[in-house]
mmCIF file of C-alpha atoms in Angstrom:
data_model
loop_
_atom_site.group_PDB
_atom_site.id
_atom_site.type_symbol
_atom_site.label_atom_id
_atom_site.label_comp_id
_atom_site.label_asym_id
_atom_site.label_seq_id
_atom_site.Cartn_x
_atom_site.Cartn_y
_atom_site.Cartn_z
ATOM 1 C CA MET A 1 16.228 65.150 55.278
ATOM 2 C CA PRO A 2 15.391 64.034 51.681
ATOM 3 C CA THR A 3 13.563 60.704 51.308
ATOM 4 C CA LEU A 4 15.314 57.874 49.009
ATOM 5 C CA LYS A 5 12.669 58.455 46.225
ATOM 6 C CA SER A 6 13.155 62.178 46.240
ATOM 7 C CA ALA A 7 17.148 62.240 46.397
ATOM 8 C CA LYS A 8 18.799 62.622 42.959
ATOM 9 C CA PRO A 9 19.878 59.159 41.707
ATOM 10 C CA ALA A 10 23.611 60.087 41.693
ATOM 11 C CA ARG A 11 23.458 60.602 45.523
ATOM 12 C CA ARG A 12 20.692 58.226 46.534
ATOM 13 C CA HIS A 13 23.198 55.338 47.177
ATOM 14 C CA ARG A 14 25.249 57.630 49.345
ATOM 15 C CA LEU A 15 22.115 58.780 51.410
ATOM 16 C CA ALA A 16 21.182 55.068 51.752
ATOM 17 C CA LEU A 17 24.835 54.179 53.010
ATOM 18 C CA ALA A 18 24.779 56.946 55.573
ATOM 19 C CA LEU A 19 21.314 55.860 56.869
ATOM 20 C CA ALA A 20 22.546 52.377 57.199
ATOM 21 C CA ALA A 21 25.535 53.768 59.168
ATOM 22 C CA VAL A 22 23.137 55.686 61.575
ATOM 23 C CA SER A 23 21.069 52.408 61.961
ATOM 24 C CA ILE A 24 24.227 50.646 63.199
ATOM 25 C CA ALA A 25 24.777 53.473 65.697
ATOM 26 C CA ILE A 26 21.319 53.582 67.167
ATOM 27 C CA GLY A 27 19.706 50.141 66.239
ATOM 28 C CA GLY A 28 20.817 48.563 69.576
ATOM 29 C CA CYS A 29 17.575 49.665 71.179
ATOM 30 C CA ALA A 30 15.671 46.948 69.314
ATOM 31 C CA THR A 31 16.861 43.340 69.454
ATOM 32 C CA THR A 32 15.662 40.070 68.518
ATOM 33 C CA PRO A 33 16.185 37.223 71.289
ATOM 34 C CA ARG A 34 18.865 34.673 70.430
ATOM 35 C CA THR A 35 19.670 31.280 71.787
ATOM 36 C CA PRO A 36 22.964 31.836 74.010
ATOM 37 C CA PHE A 37 26.098 29.603 73.488
ATOM 38 C CA THR A 38 29.700 29.477 74.649
ATOM 39 C CA ALA A 39 32.866 30.080 72.793
ATOM 40 C CA SER A 40 33.797 26.458 73.158
ATOM 41 C CA GLU A 41 30.441 25.348 71.809
ATOM 42 C CA GLN A 42 30.880 27.607 68.921
ATOM 43 C CA ALA A 43 34.479 26.390 68.395
ATOM 44 C CA ALA A 44 33.046 22.872 67.835
ATOM 45 C CA ALA A 45 30.105 23.911 65.719
ATOM 46 C CA SER A 46 29.364 23.244 62.105
ATOM 47 C CA PRO A 47 26.238 23.227 60.023
ATOM 48 C CA ALA A 48 24.184 20.094 60.627
ATOM 49 C CA GLY A 49 25.434 17.421 58.130
ATOM 50 C CA PHE A 50 28.362 19.610 56.832
ATOM 51 C CA ASP A 51 31.502 18.858 58.590
ATOM 52 C CA HIS A 52 34.661 20.265 57.146
ATOM 53 C CA VAL A 53 33.123 22.824 54.859
ATOM 54 C CA ARG A 54 34.516 25.968 56.447
ATOM 55 C CA TYR A 55 37.673 27.291 58.045
ATOM 56 C CA VAL A 56 38.844 30.391 60.127
ATOM 57 C CA GLN A 57 41.082 32.427 57.904
ATOM 58 C CA ASP A 58 44.418 31.583 59.364
ATOM 59 C CA GLU A 59 44.022 28.020 60.371
ATOM 60 C CA PRO A 60 46.503 25.454 59.034
ATOM 61 C CA ASP A 61 44.098 23.380 57.488
ATOM 62 C CA LEU A 62 42.742 26.105 55.183
ATOM 63 C CA ALA A 63 46.386 26.779 54.091
ATOM 64 C CA ASP A 64 46.952 23.069 53.380
ATOM 65 C CA MET A 65 43.832 22.920 51.397
ATOM 66 C CA MET A 66 44.587 25.872 49.218
ATOM 67 C CA GLU A 67 48.123 24.659 48.607
ATOM 68 C CA GLY A 68 46.938 21.196 47.659
ATOM 69 C CA ALA A 69 44.588 22.875 44.965
ATOM 70 C CA LEU A 70 47.322 24.899 43.304
ATOM 71 C CA LYS A 71 48.710 22.248 41.042
ATOM 72 C CA PRO A 72 49.663 22.965 37.464
ATOM 73 C CA ASP A 73 46.933 22.470 34.882
ATOM 74 C CA GLY A 74 47.128 20.732 31.462
ATOM 75 C CA ARG A 75 49.278 23.667 30.194
ATOM 76 C CA GLY A 76 51.554 23.755 33.127
ATOM 77 C CA GLU A 77 49.934 26.988 34.497
ATOM 78 C CA VAL A 78 48.820 27.773 38.100
ATOM 79 C CA ASN A 79 46.099 30.380 38.330
ATOM 80 C CA ALA A 80 44.011 31.903 41.066
ATOM 81 C CA LEU A 81 41.497 34.523 41.049
ATOM 82 C CA ALA A 82 40.093 36.649 44.043
ATOM 83 C CA ILE A 83 37.090 38.934 43.661
ATOM 84 C CA SER A 84 36.600 41.758 46.005
ATOM 85 C CA GLY A 85 33.347 43.443 47.352
ATOM 86 C CA GLY A 86 31.822 46.593 46.017
ATOM 87 C CA GLY A 87 28.200 46.218 45.902
ATOM 88 C CA ALA A 88 26.834 47.557 42.527
ATOM 89 C CA ASN A 89 30.533 47.996 41.502
ATOM 90 C CA GLY A 90 30.708 44.290 41.184
ATOM 91 C CA ALA A 91 29.157 44.802 37.798
ATOM 92 C CA TYR A 92 32.564 46.011 36.588
ATOM 93 C CA GLY A 93 34.339 42.853 37.674
ATOM 94 C CA ALA A 94 31.507 40.820 36.024
ATOM 95 C CA GLY A 95 31.914 42.725 32.789
ATOM 96 C CA LEU A 96 35.851 42.173 32.963
ATOM 97 C CA ILE A 97 35.321 38.381 33.332
ATOM 98 C CA TYR A 98 32.734 38.216 30.665
ATOM 99 C CA GLY A 99 34.985 40.209 28.282
ATOM 100 C CA TRP A 100 38.030 38.161 29.265
ATOM 101 C CA THR A 101 36.429 35.041 27.583
ATOM 102 C CA LYS A 102 36.012 36.958 24.313
ATOM 103 C CA THR A 103 39.830 37.804 24.401
ATOM 104 C CA GLY A 104 40.467 34.015 24.238
ATOM 105 C CA ARG A 105 42.968 34.323 26.944
ATOM 106 C CA ARG A 106 40.990 33.777 30.206
ATOM 107 C CA PRO A 107 42.605 30.856 32.144
ATOM 108 C CA GLN A 108 40.870 28.116 34.075
ATOM 109 C CA PHE A 109 41.523 28.950 37.815
ATOM 110 C CA GLN A 110 42.568 26.236 40.320
ATOM 111 C CA ILE A 111 41.172 28.592 42.987
ATOM 112 C CA VAL A 112 38.497 31.267 42.853
ATOM 113 C CA THR A 113 37.594 33.323 45.923
ATOM 114 C CA GLY A 114 34.848 35.842 46.404
ATOM 115 C CA VAL A 115 33.964 38.254 49.185
ATOM 116 C CA SER A 116 30.615 40.230 49.208
ATOM 117 C CA ALA A 117 29.688 41.220 45.663
ATOM 118 C CA GLY A 118 32.604 39.123 44.681
ATOM 119 C CA ALA A 119 30.813 36.139 46.141
ATOM 120 C CA LEU A 120 27.954 36.658 43.678
ATOM 121 C CA SER A 121 30.291 36.351 40.715
ATOM 122 C CA ALA A 122 32.693 33.828 42.158
ATOM 123 C CA PRO A 123 30.675 30.683 41.191
ATOM 124 C CA PHE A 124 30.397 31.778 37.512
ATOM 125 C CA ALA A 125 34.145 32.758 37.340
ATOM 126 C CA PHE A 126 34.837 29.304 38.772
ATOM 127 C CA LEU A 127 32.707 27.323 36.373
ATOM 128 C CA GLY A 128 34.050 29.076 33.214
ATOM 129 C CA PRO A 129 32.860 30.567 30.062
ATOM 130 C CA SER A 130 29.844 28.245 29.555
ATOM 131 C CA TRP A 131 28.213 30.100 32.574
ATOM 132 C CA ASP A 132 29.029 33.656 31.149
ATOM 133 C CA GLU A 133 25.356 34.460 30.319
ATOM 134 C CA GLN A 134 24.254 33.565 33.866
ATOM 135 C CA LEU A 135 26.965 35.759 35.104
ATOM 136 C CA LYS A 136 25.840 38.675 32.965
ATOM 137 C CA GLN A 137 22.082 38.213 33.954
ATOM 138 C CA THR A 138 23.132 38.329 37.573
ATOM 139 C CA TYR A 139 24.072 42.080 37.089
ATOM 140 C CA LEU A 140 22.042 43.090 34.134
ATOM 141 C CA GLY A 141 18.931 41.026 34.817
ATOM 142 C CA ASP A 142 15.741 42.615 36.309
ATOM 143 C CA LYS A 143 15.988 41.164 39.860
ATOM 144 C CA ILE A 144 19.111 43.202 40.922
ATOM 145 C CA HIS A 145 17.398 46.677 40.000
ATOM 146 C CA HIS A 146 14.944 46.062 42.721
ATOM 147 C CA LEU A 147 17.727 45.017 45.367
ATOM 148 C CA LEU A 148 17.158 48.028 47.691
ATOM 149 C CA GLN A 149 13.757 48.066 49.103
ATOM 150 C CA GLY A 150 13.748 50.412 52.076
ATOM 151 C CA ARG A 151 11.843 49.790 55.292
ATOM 152 C CA GLY A 152 11.349 53.342 55.973
ATOM 153 C CA LEU A 153 12.151 54.801 59.594
ATOM 154 C CA PHE A 154 11.385 51.193 60.891
ATOM 155 C CA GLY A 155 14.612 50.128 59.298
ATOM 156 C CA VAL A 156 16.550 52.271 61.516
ATOM 157 C CA PHE A 157 15.440 50.355 64.686
ATOM 158 C CA THR A 158 15.986 46.937 63.196
ATOM 159 C CA SER A 159 18.938 44.673 61.997
ATOM 160 C CA GLY A 160 18.853 46.269 58.411
ATOM 161 C CA PHE A 161 17.695 49.292 56.829
ATOM 162 C CA PHE A 162 16.668 47.380 53.511
ATOM 163 C CA ARG A 163 14.637 44.298 53.137
ATOM 164 C CA LYS A 164 16.536 41.022 52.822
ATOM 165 C CA SER A 165 14.112 39.310 50.571
ATOM 166 C CA PRO A 166 15.171 40.863 47.295
ATOM 167 C CA LEU A 167 18.719 39.689 47.834
ATOM 168 C CA GLU A 168 17.657 36.265 48.738
ATOM 169 C CA GLU A 169 15.483 36.166 45.690
ATOM 170 C CA LEU A 170 18.303 37.176 43.339
ATOM 171 C CA VAL A 171 20.740 34.631 44.862
ATOM 172 C CA ARG A 172 18.354 31.707 45.152
ATOM 173 C CA SER A 173 17.249 32.405 41.380
ATOM 174 C CA TYR A 174 20.501 31.329 39.967
ATOM 175 C CA VAL A 175 21.773 28.792 42.805
ATOM 176 C CA THR A 176 20.035 25.984 40.959
ATOM 177 C CA ASP A 177 20.566 22.271 41.185
ATOM 178 C CA ASP A 178 22.486 22.522 37.848
ATOM 179 C CA LEU A 179 24.820 25.092 39.331
ATOM 180 C CA VAL A 180 25.344 23.175 42.558
ATOM 181 C CA ARG A 181 26.126 19.951 40.589
ATOM 182 C CA ALA A 182 28.633 21.778 38.358
ATOM 183 C CA VAL A 183 30.517 23.154 41.206
ATOM 184 C CA ALA A 184 30.573 19.648 42.647
ATOM 185 C CA ALA A 185 32.055 18.176 39.574
ATOM 186 C CA GLU A 186 34.741 20.857 39.442
ATOM 187 C CA HIS A 187 35.477 20.227 43.190
ATOM 188 C CA ALA A 188 35.890 16.543 42.510
ATOM 189 C CA LYS A 189 38.794 17.419 40.055
ATOM 190 C CA GLY A 190 40.584 19.240 42.908
ATOM 191 C CA ARG A 191 39.709 22.864 42.135
ATOM 192 C CA ARG A 192 38.340 24.917 44.976
ATOM 193 C CA LEU A 193 35.635 27.728 45.101
ATOM 194 C CA LEU A 194 35.811 29.750 48.293
ATOM 195 C CA VAL A 195 33.483 32.393 49.768
ATOM 196 C CA ALA A 196 34.223 34.495 52.865
ATOM 197 C CA THR A 197 31.806 35.760 55.447
ATOM 198 C CA THR A 198 32.206 37.460 58.796
ATOM 199 C CA ASN A 199 30.953 35.685 61.852
ATOM 200 C CA LEU A 200 29.995 38.476 64.081
ATOM 201 C CA ASP A 201 29.863 36.306 67.180
ATOM 202 C CA THR A 202 33.498 35.408 66.810
ATOM 203 C CA GLU A 203 34.876 38.550 64.912
ATOM 204 C CA GLN A 204 36.529 36.200 62.398
ATOM 205 C CA LEU A 205 36.670 35.812 58.650
ATOM 206 C CA ILE A 206 35.202 32.470 57.835
ATOM 207 C CA VAL A 207 36.203 30.833 54.567
ATOM 208 C CA TRP A 208 33.551 28.433 53.100
ATOM 209 C CA ASP A 209 34.574 25.531 50.647
ATOM 210 C CA MET A 210 31.595 25.820 48.323
ATOM 211 C CA GLY A 211 32.571 22.850 46.475
ATOM 212 C CA ALA A 212 32.645 20.700 49.605
ATOM 213 C CA ILE A 213 29.120 22.059 50.345
ATOM 214 C CA ALA A 214 27.853 21.193 46.788
ATOM 215 C CA ALA A 215 29.427 17.817 46.993
ATOM 216 C CA ARG A 216 26.914 16.895 49.737
ATOM 217 C CA GLY A 217 24.115 17.193 47.291
ATOM 218 C CA GLY A 218 20.382 17.644 47.642
ATOM 219 C CA PRO A 219 18.202 20.450 48.945
ATOM 220 C CA GLN A 220 20.273 20.994 52.010
ATOM 221 C CA ALA A 221 23.523 21.693 50.079
ATOM 222 C CA ARG A 222 21.622 24.052 47.815
ATOM 223 C CA ASP A 223 20.241 25.873 50.584
ATOM 224 C CA LEU A 224 23.517 26.270 52.466
ATOM 225 C CA PHE A 225 25.264 27.248 49.357
ATOM 226 C CA ALA A 226 22.750 30.171 48.795
ATOM 227 C CA GLN A 227 22.913 30.988 52.503
ATOM 228 C CA VAL A 228 26.588 31.533 52.429
ATOM 229 C CA LEU A 229 26.445 33.714 49.372
ATOM 230 C CA ILE A 230 23.547 35.802 50.816
ATOM 231 C CA ALA A 231 25.625 36.120 54.100
ATOM 232 C CA SER A 232 28.687 37.262 52.300
ATOM 233 C CA ALA A 233 26.667 39.962 50.464
ATOM 234 C CA SER A 234 24.787 41.230 53.616
ATOM 235 C CA VAL A 235 26.371 44.564 54.405
ATOM 236 C CA PRO A 236 25.887 45.231 58.023
ATOM 237 C CA GLY A 237 23.203 47.821 58.548
ATOM 238 C CA VAL A 238 22.145 47.753 54.882
ATOM 239 C CA PHE A 239 20.692 44.108 54.944
ATOM 240 C CA PRO A 240 20.005 42.079 58.064
ATOM 241 C CA PRO A 241 22.646 39.458 58.933
ATOM 242 C CA THR A 242 22.118 35.870 57.745
ATOM 243 C CA MET A 243 21.574 33.352 60.679
ATOM 244 C CA ILE A 244 23.189 30.062 60.006
ATOM 245 C CA GLU A 245 21.959 27.059 62.144
ATOM 246 C CA VAL A 246 24.756 24.971 63.552
ATOM 247 C CA ASP A 247 25.343 21.966 65.907
ATOM 248 C CA GLY A 248 28.025 22.535 68.479
ATOM 249 C CA ALA A 249 28.924 20.243 71.460
ATOM 250 C CA GLY A 250 25.613 18.532 71.202
ATOM 251 C CA ARG A 251 23.482 21.878 71.047
ATOM 252 C CA ARG A 252 21.841 23.566 68.189
ATOM 253 C CA PHE A 253 22.041 27.471 67.799
ATOM 254 C CA ALA A 254 22.441 29.907 65.125
ATOM 255 C CA GLU A 255 25.677 31.880 64.284
ATOM 256 C CA MET A 256 25.301 35.579 62.780
ATOM 257 C CA HIS A 257 27.058 36.033 59.649
ATOM 258 C CA VAL A 258 27.381 39.323 57.543
ATOM 259 C CA ASP A 259 29.531 40.670 54.598
ATOM 260 C CA GLY A 260 32.920 39.222 54.566
ATOM 261 C CA GLN A 261 34.244 42.661 53.721
ATOM 262 C CA ALA A 262 33.661 43.528 57.475
ATOM 263 C CA GLU A 263 36.880 41.687 57.922
ATOM 264 C CA SER A 264 38.780 41.707 54.671
ATOM 265 C CA PRO A 265 37.979 43.494 51.124
ATOM 266 C CA PHE A 266 39.049 40.369 49.385
ATOM 267 C CA PHE A 267 40.575 36.904 50.328
ATOM 268 C CA ALA A 268 43.797 35.661 48.584
ATOM 269 C CA ILE A 269 46.202 34.242 50.990
ATOM 270 C CA THR A 270 46.625 33.270 54.594
ATOM 271 C CA GLU A 271 49.616 33.917 56.798
ATOM 272 C CA ARG A 272 50.392 30.213 56.668
ATOM 273 C CA LEU A 273 49.911 29.471 52.945
ATOM 274 C CA ARG A 274 53.096 28.786 51.129
ATOM 275 C CA LEU A 275 52.084 29.161 47.573
ATOM 276 C CA MET A 276 54.133 26.729 45.388
ATOM 277 C CA GLU A 277 57.258 27.328 47.406
ATOM 278 C CA ARG A 278 58.647 24.030 46.171
ATOM 279 C CA ALA A 279 58.325 24.992 42.457
ATOM 280 C CA THR A 280 61.738 25.664 40.910
ATOM 281 C CA ASP A 281 60.458 25.630 37.209
ATOM 282 C CA PRO A 282 59.863 29.435 36.267
ATOM 283 C CA ARG A 283 57.226 28.123 33.838
ATOM 284 C CA LEU A 284 55.177 27.122 37.024
ATOM 285 C CA ARG A 285 55.166 30.478 38.553
ATOM 286 C CA PRO A 286 51.677 30.957 39.946
ATOM 287 C CA HIS A 287 49.493 33.775 38.621
ATOM 288 C CA LEU A 288 47.206 35.532 41.061
ATOM 289 C CA TYR A 289 44.565 37.858 39.680
ATOM 290 C CA VAL A 290 42.714 40.311 41.944
ATOM 291 C CA ILE A 291 39.683 42.134 40.875
ATOM 292 C CA VAL A 292 38.863 45.162 43.096
ATOM 293 C CA ASN A 293 35.255 46.280 42.553
ATOM 294 C CA GLY A 294 36.024 49.751 43.632
ATOM 295 C CA PRO A 295 38.675 52.527 43.458
ATOM 296 C CA ARG A 296 41.965 52.220 45.372
ATOM 297 C CA ALA A 297 43.179 55.894 44.942
ATOM 298 C CA ASN A 298 41.790 58.524 47.419
ATOM 299 C CA GLU A 299 39.385 61.088 45.752
ATOM 300 C CA PHE A 300 39.304 64.757 46.177
ATOM 301 C CA GLU A 301 36.008 66.260 47.151
ATOM 302 C CA VAL A 302 35.201 69.172 49.585
ATOM 303 C CA THR A 303 33.122 67.422 52.331
ATOM 304 C CA PRO A 304 30.143 69.378 53.476
ATOM 305 C CA HIS A 305 30.065 69.849 57.340
ATOM 306 C CA ALA A 306 27.265 67.705 58.189
ATOM 307 C CA THR A 307 26.751 64.293 59.724
ATOM 308 C CA ILE A 308 25.726 62.279 56.710
ATOM 309 C CA PRO A 309 28.485 63.461 54.327
ATOM 310 C CA ILE A 310 31.004 63.169 57.128
ATOM 311 C CA LEU A 311 29.734 59.556 57.634
ATOM 312 C CA ILE A 312 29.944 58.852 53.844
ATOM 313 C CA ARG A 313 33.582 60.156 53.588
ATOM 314 C CA THR A 314 34.781 58.217 56.577
ATOM 315 C CA ILE A 315 33.281 54.988 55.220
ATOM 316 C CA ASP A 316 34.785 55.610 51.752
ATOM 317 C CA ALA A 317 38.301 56.440 53.163
ATOM 318 C CA ALA A 318 38.334 53.375 55.589
ATOM 319 C CA SER A 319 37.291 51.074 52.692
ATOM 320 C CA LYS A 320 40.030 52.344 50.325
ATOM 321 C CA ALA A 321 42.699 52.170 53.103
ATOM 322 C CA SER A 322 41.695 48.561 53.759
ATOM 323 C CA ILE A 323 41.946 47.667 50.184
ATOM 324 C CA ARG A 324 45.449 49.250 49.924
ATOM 325 C CA SER A 325 46.559 47.532 53.147
ATOM 326 C CA VAL A 326 45.490 43.994 51.896
ATOM 327 C CA LEU A 327 46.968 44.539 48.553
ATOM 328 C CA ALA A 328 50.160 45.519 50.033
ATOM 329 C CA ASP A 329 50.303 42.388 52.190
ATOM 330 C CA THR A 330 49.446 40.202 49.111
ATOM 331 C CA LEU A 331 52.195 41.991 47.096
ATOM 332 C CA ASP A 332 54.744 41.358 49.770
ATOM 333 C CA PHE A 333 53.676 37.644 50.030
ATOM 334 C CA CYS A 334 53.959 37.271 46.225
ATOM 335 C CA ARG A 335 57.304 38.746 46.214
ATOM 336 C CA GLN A 336 58.659 36.352 48.726
ATOM 337 C CA ASN A 337 57.028 33.506 47.191
ATOM 338 C CA GLY A 338 57.530 33.919 43.463
ATOM 339 C CA CYS A 339 53.899 34.727 42.623
ATOM 340 C CA ASP A 340 52.878 37.022 39.739
ATOM 341 C CA LEU A 341 50.178 39.478 41.014
ATOM 342 C CA ARG A 342 47.875 41.301 38.645
ATOM 343 C CA VAL A 343 45.332 43.793 40.075
ATOM 344 C CA ALA A 344 42.221 45.489 38.332
ATOM 345 C CA ASP A 345 40.139 48.123 39.838
ATOM 346 C CA LEU A 346 37.382 50.585 38.972
ATOM 347 C CA PRO A 347 38.712 53.114 36.636
ATOM 348 C CA PRO A 348 38.546 56.806 37.850
ATOM 349 C CA THR A 349 36.276 57.534 34.759
ATOM 350 C CA GLN A 350 33.552 55.290 36.469
ATOM 351 C CA LYS A 351 31.154 56.301 39.082
ATOM 352 C CA ASN A 352 32.031 54.796 42.481
ATOM 353 C CA ALA A 353 28.348 54.216 43.658
ATOM 354 C CA ALA A 354 28.235 50.934 45.609
ATOM 355 C CA LEU A 355 24.434 51.366 46.247
ATOM 356 C CA ASP A 356 23.297 52.436 42.843
ATOM 357 C CA PHE A 357 21.600 49.424 41.281
ATOM 358 C CA SER A 358 19.952 51.314 38.429
ATOM 359 C CA ALA A 359 19.858 49.653 35.138
ATOM 360 C CA ALA A 360 22.021 52.635 33.448
ATOM 361 C CA HIS A 361 24.723 52.459 36.093
ATOM 362 C CA LEU A 362 25.086 48.655 36.228
ATOM 363 C CA GLN A 363 25.300 48.558 32.240
ATOM 364 C CA SER A 364 27.837 51.360 32.277
ATOM 365 C CA LEU A 365 30.038 49.464 34.684
ATOM 366 C CA PHE A 366 29.671 46.119 32.954
ATOM 367 C CA ALA A 367 30.489 47.641 29.536
ATOM 368 C CA ALA A 368 33.555 49.416 31.212
ATOM 369 C CA GLY A 369 34.852 46.106 32.488
ATOM 370 C CA GLU A 370 34.426 44.570 28.985
ATOM 371 C CA ALA A 371 36.296 47.599 27.419
ATOM 372 C CA ALA A 372 39.185 47.414 29.850
ATOM 373 C CA ILE A 373 39.970 43.676 29.169
ATOM 374 C CA ALA A 374 39.521 44.067 25.621
ATOM 375 C CA SER A 375 41.904 47.046 25.544
ATOM 376 C CA GLY A 376 44.609 45.139 27.463
ATOM 377 C CA GLN A 377 44.459 47.860 30.168
ATOM 378 C CA ALA A 378 42.686 45.960 32.823
ATOM 379 C CA TRP A 379 45.376 44.536 34.679
ATOM 380 C CA GLU A 380 48.245 46.393 36.638
ATOM 381 C CA ALA A 381 51.217 44.339 37.459
ATOM 382 C CA ALA A 382 52.429 44.057 40.945
ATOM 383 C CA ALA A 383 52.576 47.150 42.924
ATOM 384 C CA PRO A 384 49.237 48.519 44.295
ATOM 385 C CA LEU A 385 48.529 52.242 43.773
ATOM 386 C CA PRO A 386 49.893 54.752 46.425
ATOM 387 C CA PRO A 387 47.313 56.789 48.345
ATOM 388 C CA LYS A 388 47.405 59.543 45.739
ATOM 389 C CA LEU A 389 44.468 62.029 45.226
ATOM 390 C CA VAL A 390 42.282 62.012 42.061
ATOM 391 C CA GLN A 391 39.290 64.289 41.192
ATOM 392 C CA ALA A 392 36.028 62.477 41.800
ATOM 393 C CA PRO A 393 33.921 62.303 38.681
ATOM 394 C CA PRO A 394 31.140 64.802 38.485
ATOM 395 C CA GLY A 395 27.616 63.862 39.879
ATOM 396 C CA GLN A 396 28.938 61.903 42.882
#
């Protein structure tokens, strides 16, 4: 088997993804002891000093909170943005947001949600154009190029094939006191920044109210804010999970949180959310924008008859099917509730390489996002793509 260093750059991300999948399959032979807890203790749990900062995806309080935030702005508009996962492909969405500002048509969003890679962009999209340069540096700065630091064969027998510290350093480098205070200030105005993780102990999508965390203030708020972003981007098997300490029913223990994409590729609605259903003025029709940091259409490629390529193609197929399914549900919801849905995804001309964090690849993706929004071709109205076949770009 080729090593990560010897593999060609165009295929290195695929090899890494497959190795991570293998580590999931056999990594159970090495475990780290955990403090046991019961389902009832977990149900009552919350991070110490941070009550009411998170929700299970479909609980009524989350729907009420989101509905309460969707009030017309000063121009009578209602806008929400959801950003999906996608690893390195998140540079495309970041470029789109950055270029959106240049068009002069980027709205202010009452709600911004982020999952996985989308969680890393979400705070900047939420705070607005004055934070665009920080958004750009998150994907084009030096720290992200060193994100994947392998642990060798040892990684196969632990909780993550790659070291967690580079991801933590990247996130904590931009989760500053200034950013946390800025998020808290916008939260006080009624706007909401939401980030999703997957709680592996309960197998539930957990939606964190990042503004409520920021409003608490101080080092503890900054630390939890960063922990949630790190957890949301911690792809299972690729990076170790994030252990978040909580208090529940008088006991302290740690929950295991990973990539929110394990439950959903993006988060935009709940089953209980009634998006502006009482609005009768058509000028108040809500606008929901979804950035999918990856392709939706199936790609044709002859799959080699070997374990790693089969794993890769299976993961790719499942990911795209999940994206299309959630988009279809979102579209159905919008049709029933008078919501205008716009979707942007990775163009077929761009290499789909979620674990390729090379400078050239990230710069290409970022530029493609800028070009798509500048040309007016970024958004597709309403219907998600059917599962048609496209030819994969060469070199993948």
